[in-house]
Amino acid sequence: MIDASARDGAETLTGRLGAVDARITAAARVHGRDPAEITRIVVTKFHPASLVRELYAAGVRDVGENRQQELSAKAGDLADLADLRWHFVGQAQTNKARAIRSAAAAVHSVDRPRIADALDAAAETTGNDVLDVFLQINLTDDPGRGGVHPDGLLALAEHVVGLGALRLRGVMAVAPLDEEPARAFARLARMSESVRGVAPSASAISAGMTGDFEEAIAAGATHLRIGSAITGPRPLRG
């Protein structure tokens, strides 16, 4: 039987954070991995900047946003937290590239040469020398979903490697709803290997969210994008 104090602790922000981190550590050790090699990114979509400040006080340094407007607003509000790293994890638009680059330390959703070129060109006005990027891969049969088709992955990797203001870190994907996450992430791991044939240092894998991050760890994920398991339910949009 779980006592009331333990239950109440698990329902707090820090309690949820601790519970997720314990699961990450356990999953990593089961698969012979060092938990310290896994970056846990807390996705705070629709939550206020004040929640990010609470997360920071609890030790969080990597935070993710899906929308450029939220990313820019929160990064501005929290500019005093100098070592907070912002990850852009949503679909990027070329006309938002400068704003994204101004705020983000990493972009996980580069899926076409045009957005790579726009992020590269934005270096001239944003002042940050090199931006970490991940190539988002579409693991579904739906061409309308975000991500490069696997057949175009290596060409995109070669394109990004040729851009001086971008640093290719690795690949990113979301597991399809109609496929077991473990199978999807195993496919992603194989694609990661092929990208390393183009860029040997691009060994990172951004995969795994609230419902499947343990399967992602088993497949070699280095960056987890976890939202509601830590932040709680998203607030209703106004």
PDB file of C-alpha atoms in Angstrom:
ATOM      1  CA  MET A   1       0.000   0.000   0.000  1.00  0.00           C
ATOM      2  CA  ILE A   2       1.330   3.481  -0.984  1.00  0.00           C
ATOM      3  CA  ASP A   3       1.149   5.962   1.866  1.00  0.00           C
ATOM      4  CA  ALA A   4      -0.341   9.410   1.350  1.00  0.00           C
ATOM      5  CA  SER A   5       2.965  11.280   1.563  1.00  0.00           C
ATOM      6  CA  ALA A   6       4.513   9.166  -1.204  1.00  0.00           C
ATOM      7  CA  ARG A   7       1.438   9.619  -3.390  1.00  0.00           C
ATOM      8  CA  ASP A   8       1.420  13.385  -2.847  1.00  0.00           C
ATOM      9  CA  GLY A   9       5.124  13.595  -3.686  1.00  0.00           C
ATOM     10  CA  ALA A  10       4.640  11.756  -6.986  1.00  0.00           C
ATOM     11  CA  GLU A  11       1.921  14.241  -7.938  1.00  0.00           C
ATOM     12  CA  THR A  12       4.209  17.280  -7.651  1.00  0.00           C
ATOM     13  CA  LEU A  13       6.360  18.560 -10.484  1.00  0.00           C
ATOM     14  CA  THR A  14       9.553  17.484  -8.765  1.00  0.00           C
ATOM     15  CA  GLY A  15       7.972  14.163  -7.863  1.00  0.00           C
ATOM     16  CA  ARG A  16       7.059  13.441 -11.482  1.00  0.00           C
ATOM     17  CA  LEU A  17      10.500  14.538 -12.622  1.00  0.00           C
ATOM     18  CA  GLY A  18      12.152  12.211 -10.137  1.00  0.00           C
ATOM     19  CA  ALA A  19       9.910   9.309 -11.140  1.00  0.00           C
ATOM     20  CA  VAL A  20      10.723   9.742 -14.830  1.00  0.00           C
ATOM     21  CA  ASP A  21      14.438  10.058 -14.129  1.00  0.00           C
ATOM     22  CA  ALA A  22      14.303   6.841 -12.096  1.00  0.00           C
ATOM     23  CA  ARG A  23      12.656   5.069 -15.035  1.00  0.00           C
ATOM     24  CA  ILE A  24      15.297   6.431 -17.424  1.00  0.00           C
ATOM     25  CA  THR A  25      18.082   5.195 -15.146  1.00  0.00           C
ATOM     26  CA  ALA A  26      16.490   1.767 -14.761  1.00  0.00           C
ATOM     27  CA  ALA A  27      15.910   1.340 -18.493  1.00  0.00           C
ATOM     28  CA  ALA A  28      19.453   2.435 -19.318  1.00  0.00           C
ATOM     29  CA  ARG A  29      20.986  -0.017 -16.860  1.00  0.00           C
ATOM     30  CA  VAL A  30      18.839  -2.902 -18.126  1.00  0.00           C
ATOM     31  CA  HIS A  31      20.314  -2.344 -21.569  1.00  0.00           C
ATOM     32  CA  GLY A  32      23.877  -1.834 -20.390  1.00  0.00           C
ATOM     33  CA  ARG A  33      23.911   1.899 -20.992  1.00  0.00           C
ATOM     34  CA  ASP A  34      25.199   4.776 -18.895  1.00  0.00           C
ATOM     35  CA  PRO A  35      22.234   6.984 -17.858  1.00  0.00           C
ATOM     36  CA  ALA A  36      24.567   9.995 -17.925  1.00  0.00           C
ATOM     37  CA  GLU A  37      24.817   9.634 -21.720  1.00  0.00           C
ATOM     38  CA  ILE A  38      21.070  10.243 -22.120  1.00  0.00           C
ATOM     39  CA  THR A  39      19.750  13.810 -22.311  1.00  0.00           C
ATOM     40  CA  ARG A  40      16.257  14.228 -20.906  1.00  0.00           C
ATOM     41  CA  ILE A  41      14.494  17.152 -22.590  1.00  0.00           C
ATOM     42  CA  VAL A  42      11.344  18.397 -20.849  1.00  0.00           C
ATOM     43  CA  VAL A  43       8.819  19.578 -23.431  1.00  0.00           C
ATOM     44  CA  THR A  44       6.769  22.434 -21.958  1.00  0.00           C
ATOM     45  CA  LYS A  45       4.287  23.116 -24.777  1.00  0.00           C
ATOM     46  CA  PHE A  46       1.470  25.457 -23.628  1.00  0.00           C
ATOM     47  CA  HIS A  47       2.856  25.627 -20.076  1.00  0.00           C
ATOM     48  CA  PRO A  48       3.912  29.041 -18.721  1.00  0.00           C
ATOM     49  CA  ALA A  49       7.476  30.237 -18.322  1.00  0.00           C
ATOM     50  CA  SER A  50       6.987  30.000 -14.570  1.00  0.00           C
ATOM     51  CA  LEU A  51       6.830  26.210 -14.850  1.00  0.00           C
ATOM     52  CA  VAL A  52      10.145  26.214 -16.726  1.00  0.00           C
ATOM     53  CA  ARG A  53      11.614  28.263 -13.894  1.00  0.00           C
ATOM     54  CA  GLU A  54      10.393  25.620 -11.419  1.00  0.00           C
ATOM     55  CA  LEU A  55      11.974  22.908 -13.555  1.00  0.00           C
ATOM     56  CA  TYR A  56      15.228  24.844 -13.610  1.00  0.00           C
ATOM     57  CA  ALA A  57      15.190  25.086  -9.816  1.00  0.00           C
ATOM     58  CA  ALA A  58      14.774  21.292  -9.766  1.00  0.00           C
ATOM     59  CA  GLY A  59      17.900  20.846 -11.883  1.00  0.00           C
ATOM     60  CA  VAL A  60      16.481  20.730 -15.433  1.00  0.00           C
ATOM     61  CA  ARG A  61      18.727  22.346 -18.021  1.00  0.00           C
ATOM     62  CA  ASP A  62      17.271  21.021 -21.310  1.00  0.00           C
ATOM     63  CA  VAL A  63      13.796  22.220 -22.310  1.00  0.00           C
ATOM     64  CA  GLY A  64      11.895  21.702 -25.550  1.00  0.00           C
ATOM     65  CA  GLU A  65       9.283  23.702 -27.435  1.00  0.00           C
ATOM     66  CA  ASN A  66       7.160  22.823 -30.483  1.00  0.00           C
ATOM     67  CA  ARG A  67       6.196  26.316 -31.606  1.00  0.00           C
ATOM     68  CA  GLN A  68       8.490  29.196 -32.500  1.00  0.00           C
ATOM     69  CA  GLN A  69       6.289  31.793 -30.819  1.00  0.00           C
ATOM     70  CA  GLU A  70       6.398  29.965 -27.497  1.00  0.00           C
ATOM     71  CA  LEU A  71      10.092  29.274 -27.818  1.00  0.00           C
ATOM     72  CA  SER A  72      10.930  32.922 -28.430  1.00  0.00           C
ATOM     73  CA  ALA A  73       8.623  34.223 -25.702  1.00  0.00           C
ATOM     74  CA  LYS A  74       9.829  31.834 -23.014  1.00  0.00           C
ATOM     75  CA  ALA A  75      13.476  32.218 -23.937  1.00  0.00           C
ATOM     76  CA  GLY A  76      13.058  35.967 -23.601  1.00  0.00           C
ATOM     77  CA  ASP A  77      11.260  35.708 -20.262  1.00  0.00           C
ATOM     78  CA  LEU A  78      13.908  33.370 -18.885  1.00  0.00           C
ATOM     79  CA  ALA A  79      17.008  35.003 -20.344  1.00  0.00           C
ATOM     80  CA  ASP A  80      18.487  35.259 -16.839  1.00  0.00           C
ATOM     81  CA  LEU A  81      18.841  31.450 -16.753  1.00  0.00           C
ATOM     82  CA  ALA A  82      22.024  31.551 -18.792  1.00  0.00           C
ATOM     83  CA  ASP A  83      22.737  27.802 -18.863  1.00  0.00           C
ATOM     84  CA  LEU A  84      19.214  26.740 -19.833  1.00  0.00           C
ATOM     85  CA  ARG A  85      19.349  24.964 -23.211  1.00  0.00           C
ATOM     86  CA  TRP A  86      16.354  25.317 -25.529  1.00  0.00           C
ATOM     87  CA  HIS A  87      15.564  22.570 -28.033  1.00  0.00           C
ATOM     88  CA  PHE A  88      13.170  23.242 -30.894  1.00  0.00           C
ATOM     89  CA  VAL A  89      11.298  19.981 -31.528  1.00  0.00           C
ATOM     90  CA  GLY A  90       8.370  21.077 -33.730  1.00  0.00           C
ATOM     91  CA  GLN A  91       7.985  21.531 -37.461  1.00  0.00           C
ATOM     92  CA  ALA A  92      10.186  24.410 -38.575  1.00  0.00           C
ATOM     93  CA  GLN A  93       9.247  26.959 -41.232  1.00  0.00           C
ATOM     94  CA  THR A  94      11.818  28.823 -43.286  1.00  0.00           C
ATOM     95  CA  ASN A  95      10.368  32.224 -42.400  1.00  0.00           C
ATOM     96  CA  LYS A  96      10.806  31.397 -38.699  1.00  0.00           C
ATOM     97  CA  ALA A  97      14.406  30.190 -39.037  1.00  0.00           C
ATOM     98  CA  ARG A  98      16.011  33.370 -37.708  1.00  0.00           C
ATOM     99  CA  ALA A  99      13.753  33.476 -34.640  1.00  0.00           C
ATOM    100  CA  ILE A 100      14.289  29.774 -33.966  1.00  0.00           C
ATOM    101  CA  ARG A 101      18.031  30.086 -34.285  1.00  0.00           C
ATOM    102  CA  SER A 102      18.109  33.134 -32.007  1.00  0.00           C
ATOM    103  CA  ALA A 103      16.594  31.144 -29.150  1.00  0.00           C
ATOM    104  CA  ALA A 104      17.461  27.469 -29.658  1.00  0.00           C
ATOM    105  CA  ALA A 105      20.650  25.574 -28.899  1.00  0.00           C
ATOM    106  CA  ALA A 106      19.433  22.662 -31.038  1.00  0.00           C
ATOM    107  CA  VAL A 107      16.803  22.013 -33.694  1.00  0.00           C
ATOM    108  CA  HIS A 108      15.490  18.442 -33.869  1.00  0.00           C
ATOM    109  CA  SER A 109      13.309  18.798 -36.968  1.00  0.00           C
ATOM    110  CA  VAL A 110      15.440  19.508 -40.032  1.00  0.00           C
ATOM    111  CA  ASP A 111      13.680  17.542 -42.778  1.00  0.00           C
ATOM    112  CA  ARG A 112      14.491  19.318 -46.041  1.00  0.00           C
ATOM    113  CA  PRO A 113      17.335  21.308 -47.577  1.00  0.00           C
ATOM    114  CA  ARG A 114      15.372  24.591 -47.542  1.00  0.00           C
ATOM    115  CA  ILE A 115      14.995  24.675 -43.769  1.00  0.00           C
ATOM    116  CA  ALA A 116      18.633  23.656 -43.343  1.00  0.00           C
ATOM    117  CA  ASP A 117      19.685  26.496 -45.653  1.00  0.00           C
ATOM    118  CA  ALA A 118      17.477  28.989 -43.806  1.00  0.00           C
ATOM    119  CA  LEU A 119      18.895  28.011 -40.417  1.00  0.00           C
ATOM    120  CA  ASP A 120      22.419  28.199 -41.806  1.00  0.00           C
ATOM    121  CA  ALA A 121      21.868  31.643 -43.338  1.00  0.00           C
ATOM    122  CA  ALA A 122      20.356  32.938 -40.089  1.00  0.00           C
ATOM    123  CA  ALA A 123      23.776  32.654 -38.443  1.00  0.00           C
ATOM    124  CA  GLU A 124      24.728  35.922 -40.111  1.00  0.00           C
ATOM    125  CA  THR A 125      22.263  37.869 -37.974  1.00  0.00           C
ATOM    126  CA  THR A 126      21.848  35.829 -34.791  1.00  0.00           C
ATOM    127  CA  GLY A 127      25.472  35.756 -33.710  1.00  0.00           C
ATOM    128  CA  ASN A 128      25.625  32.088 -32.607  1.00  0.00           C
ATOM    129  CA  ASP A 129      28.379  30.366 -34.576  1.00  0.00           C
ATOM    130  CA  VAL A 130      27.186  26.757 -34.857  1.00  0.00           C
ATOM    131  CA  LEU A 131      23.715  25.305 -34.341  1.00  0.00           C
ATOM    132  CA  ASP A 132      23.211  21.634 -33.457  1.00  0.00           C
ATOM    133  CA  VAL A 133      20.641  19.955 -35.726  1.00  0.00           C
ATOM    134  CA  PHE A 134      18.967  16.571 -36.032  1.00  0.00           C
ATOM    135  CA  LEU A 135      17.471  15.162 -39.226  1.00  0.00           C
ATOM    136  CA  GLN A 136      13.813  14.303 -38.683  1.00  0.00           C
ATOM    137  CA  ILE A 137      12.792  11.095 -40.458  1.00  0.00           C
ATOM    138  CA  ASN A 138       9.215  10.205 -41.382  1.00  0.00           C
ATOM    139  CA  LEU A 139       8.712   6.605 -40.240  1.00  0.00           C
ATOM    140  CA  THR A 140       5.152   6.435 -41.613  1.00  0.00           C
ATOM    141  CA  ASP A 141       3.694   5.929 -45.088  1.00  0.00           C
ATOM    142  CA  ASP A 142       1.968   9.314 -44.881  1.00  0.00           C
ATOM    143  CA  PRO A 143       3.879  11.894 -46.953  1.00  0.00           C
ATOM    144  CA  GLY A 144       2.015  14.647 -45.107  1.00  0.00           C
ATOM    145  CA  ARG A 145       3.764  13.860 -41.835  1.00  0.00           C
ATOM    146  CA  GLY A 146       6.875  15.776 -40.851  1.00  0.00           C
ATOM    147  CA  GLY A 147      10.223  14.278 -41.676  1.00  0.00           C
ATOM    148  CA  VAL A 148      12.342  13.348 -44.642  1.00  0.00           C
ATOM    149  CA  HIS A 149      11.474  10.103 -46.430  1.00  0.00           C
ATOM    150  CA  PRO A 150      14.111   7.460 -45.623  1.00  0.00           C
ATOM    151  CA  ASP A 151      15.091   7.348 -49.308  1.00  0.00           C
ATOM    152  CA  GLY A 152      16.172  10.994 -49.085  1.00  0.00           C
ATOM    153  CA  LEU A 153      17.935  10.787 -45.743  1.00  0.00           C
ATOM    154  CA  LEU A 154      21.529  10.419 -46.911  1.00  0.00           C
ATOM    155  CA  ALA A 155      21.215  13.198 -49.488  1.00  0.00           C
ATOM    156  CA  LEU A 156      19.883  15.495 -46.760  1.00  0.00           C
ATOM    157  CA  ALA A 157      22.713  14.471 -44.435  1.00  0.00           C
ATOM    158  CA  GLU A 158      25.276  15.299 -47.126  1.00  0.00           C
ATOM    159  CA  HIS A 159      23.603  18.662 -47.691  1.00  0.00           C
ATOM    160  CA  VAL A 160      23.671  19.588 -44.005  1.00  0.00           C
ATOM    161  CA  VAL A 161      27.293  18.493 -43.594  1.00  0.00           C
ATOM    162  CA  GLY A 162      28.190  21.016 -46.271  1.00  0.00           C
ATOM    163  CA  LEU A 163      26.711  23.948 -44.329  1.00  0.00           C
ATOM    164  CA  GLY A 164      29.270  25.719 -42.188  1.00  0.00           C
ATOM    165  CA  ALA A 165      26.953  27.120 -39.512  1.00  0.00           C
ATOM    166  CA  LEU A 166      25.176  23.822 -38.735  1.00  0.00           C
ATOM    167  CA  ARG A 167      26.534  20.816 -36.822  1.00  0.00           C
ATOM    168  CA  LEU A 168      24.800  17.530 -37.650  1.00  0.00           C
ATOM    169  CA  ARG A 169      24.230  15.706 -34.367  1.00  0.00           C
ATOM    170  CA  GLY A 170      22.124  12.786 -35.577  1.00  0.00           C
ATOM    171  CA  VAL A 171      18.563  11.741 -36.361  1.00  0.00           C
ATOM    172  CA  MET A 172      15.122  12.237 -34.860  1.00  0.00           C
ATOM    173  CA  ALA A 173      11.773  10.510 -35.292  1.00  0.00           C
ATOM    174  CA  VAL A 174       8.366   9.950 -33.725  1.00  0.00           C
ATOM    175  CA  ALA A 175       7.118   6.368 -33.524  1.00  0.00           C
ATOM    176  CA  PRO A 176       4.025   5.805 -35.731  1.00  0.00           C
ATOM    177  CA  LEU A 177       0.769   5.195 -33.890  1.00  0.00           C
ATOM    178  CA  ASP A 178       0.101   1.970 -35.797  1.00  0.00           C
ATOM    179  CA  GLU A 179       3.472   0.323 -35.125  1.00  0.00           C
ATOM    180  CA  GLU A 180       5.107  -1.056 -32.029  1.00  0.00           C
ATOM    181  CA  PRO A 181       7.561   1.608 -30.795  1.00  0.00           C
ATOM    182  CA  ALA A 182      10.326  -0.954 -30.383  1.00  0.00           C
ATOM    183  CA  ARG A 183      10.137  -1.895 -34.076  1.00  0.00           C
ATOM    184  CA  ALA A 184      10.008   1.729 -35.190  1.00  0.00           C
ATOM    185  CA  PHE A 185      12.984   2.706 -33.050  1.00  0.00           C
ATOM    186  CA  ALA A 186      14.972  -0.308 -34.265  1.00  0.00           C
ATOM    187  CA  ARG A 187      14.458   0.986 -37.818  1.00  0.00           C
ATOM    188  CA  LEU A 188      15.546   4.445 -36.687  1.00  0.00           C
ATOM    189  CA  ALA A 189      18.717   2.995 -35.153  1.00  0.00           C
ATOM    190  CA  ARG A 190      19.607   1.366 -38.475  1.00  0.00           C
ATOM    191  CA  MET A 191      19.065   4.684 -40.258  1.00  0.00           C
ATOM    192  CA  SER A 192      21.314   6.350 -37.684  1.00  0.00           C
ATOM    193  CA  GLU A 193      24.067   3.927 -38.635  1.00  0.00           C
ATOM    194  CA  SER A 194      23.708   4.855 -42.302  1.00  0.00           C
ATOM    195  CA  VAL A 195      23.930   8.582 -41.493  1.00  0.00           C
ATOM    196  CA  ARG A 196      27.179   7.948 -39.633  1.00  0.00           C
ATOM    197  CA  GLY A 197      28.578   6.737 -42.939  1.00  0.00           C
ATOM    198  CA  VAL A 198      28.191  10.341 -44.132  1.00  0.00           C
ATOM    199  CA  ALA A 199      28.956  12.093 -40.832  1.00  0.00           C
ATOM    200  CA  PRO A 200      30.778   9.770 -38.389  1.00  0.00           C
ATOM    201  CA  SER A 201      30.235  12.099 -35.419  1.00  0.00           C
ATOM    202  CA  ALA A 202      26.441  12.309 -35.965  1.00  0.00           C
ATOM    203  CA  SER A 203      25.712   9.548 -33.478  1.00  0.00           C
ATOM    204  CA  ALA A 204      22.826  11.098 -31.523  1.00  0.00           C
ATOM    205  CA  ILE A 205      19.300   9.701 -31.716  1.00  0.00           C
ATOM    206  CA  SER A 206      16.408  11.910 -30.595  1.00  0.00           C
ATOM    207  CA  ALA A 207      13.520   9.543 -29.928  1.00  0.00           C
ATOM    208  CA  GLY A 208      11.071   8.620 -27.225  1.00  0.00           C
ATOM    209  CA  MET A 209       8.288  10.587 -25.597  1.00  0.00           C
ATOM    210  CA  THR A 210       6.075  10.096 -22.554  1.00  0.00           C
ATOM    211  CA  GLY A 211       4.533   6.845 -23.793  1.00  0.00           C
ATOM    212  CA  ASP A 212       7.556   5.129 -25.304  1.00  0.00           C
ATOM    213  CA  PHE A 213      10.818   6.513 -23.964  1.00  0.00           C
ATOM    214  CA  GLU A 214      11.878   3.222 -22.404  1.00  0.00           C
ATOM    215  CA  GLU A 215      11.627   1.481 -25.793  1.00  0.00           C
ATOM    216  CA  ALA A 216      13.651   4.347 -27.279  1.00  0.00           C
ATOM    217  CA  ILE A 217      16.381   3.861 -24.678  1.00  0.00           C
ATOM    218  CA  ALA A 218      16.525   0.162 -25.580  1.00  0.00           C
ATOM    219  CA  ALA A 219      17.140   1.154 -29.217  1.00  0.00           C
ATOM    220  CA  GLY A 220      19.951   3.563 -28.369  1.00  0.00           C
ATOM    221  CA  ALA A 221      18.205   6.931 -27.993  1.00  0.00           C
ATOM    222  CA  THR A 222      20.480   9.637 -26.633  1.00  0.00           C
ATOM    223  CA  HIS A 223      17.863  12.423 -26.387  1.00  0.00           C
ATOM    224  CA  LEU A 224      14.365  11.892 -24.960  1.00  0.00           C
ATOM    225  CA  ARG A 225      11.566  14.436 -25.506  1.00  0.00           C
ATOM    226  CA  ILE A 226       9.255  14.006 -22.514  1.00  0.00           C
ATOM    227  CA  GLY A 227       6.287  16.235 -21.772  1.00  0.00           C
ATOM    228  CA  SER A 228       3.191  15.356 -19.758  1.00  0.00           C
ATOM    229  CA  ALA A 229       4.814  12.591 -17.676  1.00  0.00           C
ATOM    230  CA  ILE A 230       6.796  15.414 -16.056  1.00  0.00           C
ATOM    231  CA  THR A 231       4.780  18.604 -16.604  1.00  0.00           C
ATOM    232  CA  GLY A 232       1.340  17.110 -16.049  1.00  0.00           C
ATOM    233  CA  PRO A 233      -1.579  17.722 -18.453  1.00  0.00           C
ATOM    234  CA  ARG A 234      -1.185  20.625 -20.843  1.00  0.00           C
ATOM    235  CA  PRO A 235      -3.242  23.707 -20.014  1.00  0.00           C
ATOM    236  CA  LEU A 236      -6.102  24.528 -22.331  1.00  0.00           C
ATOM    237  CA  ARG A 237      -5.117  27.089 -24.928  1.00  0.00           C
ATOM    238  CA  GLY A 238      -6.759  30.447 -24.580  1.00  0.00           C
TER     239      GLY A 238
END
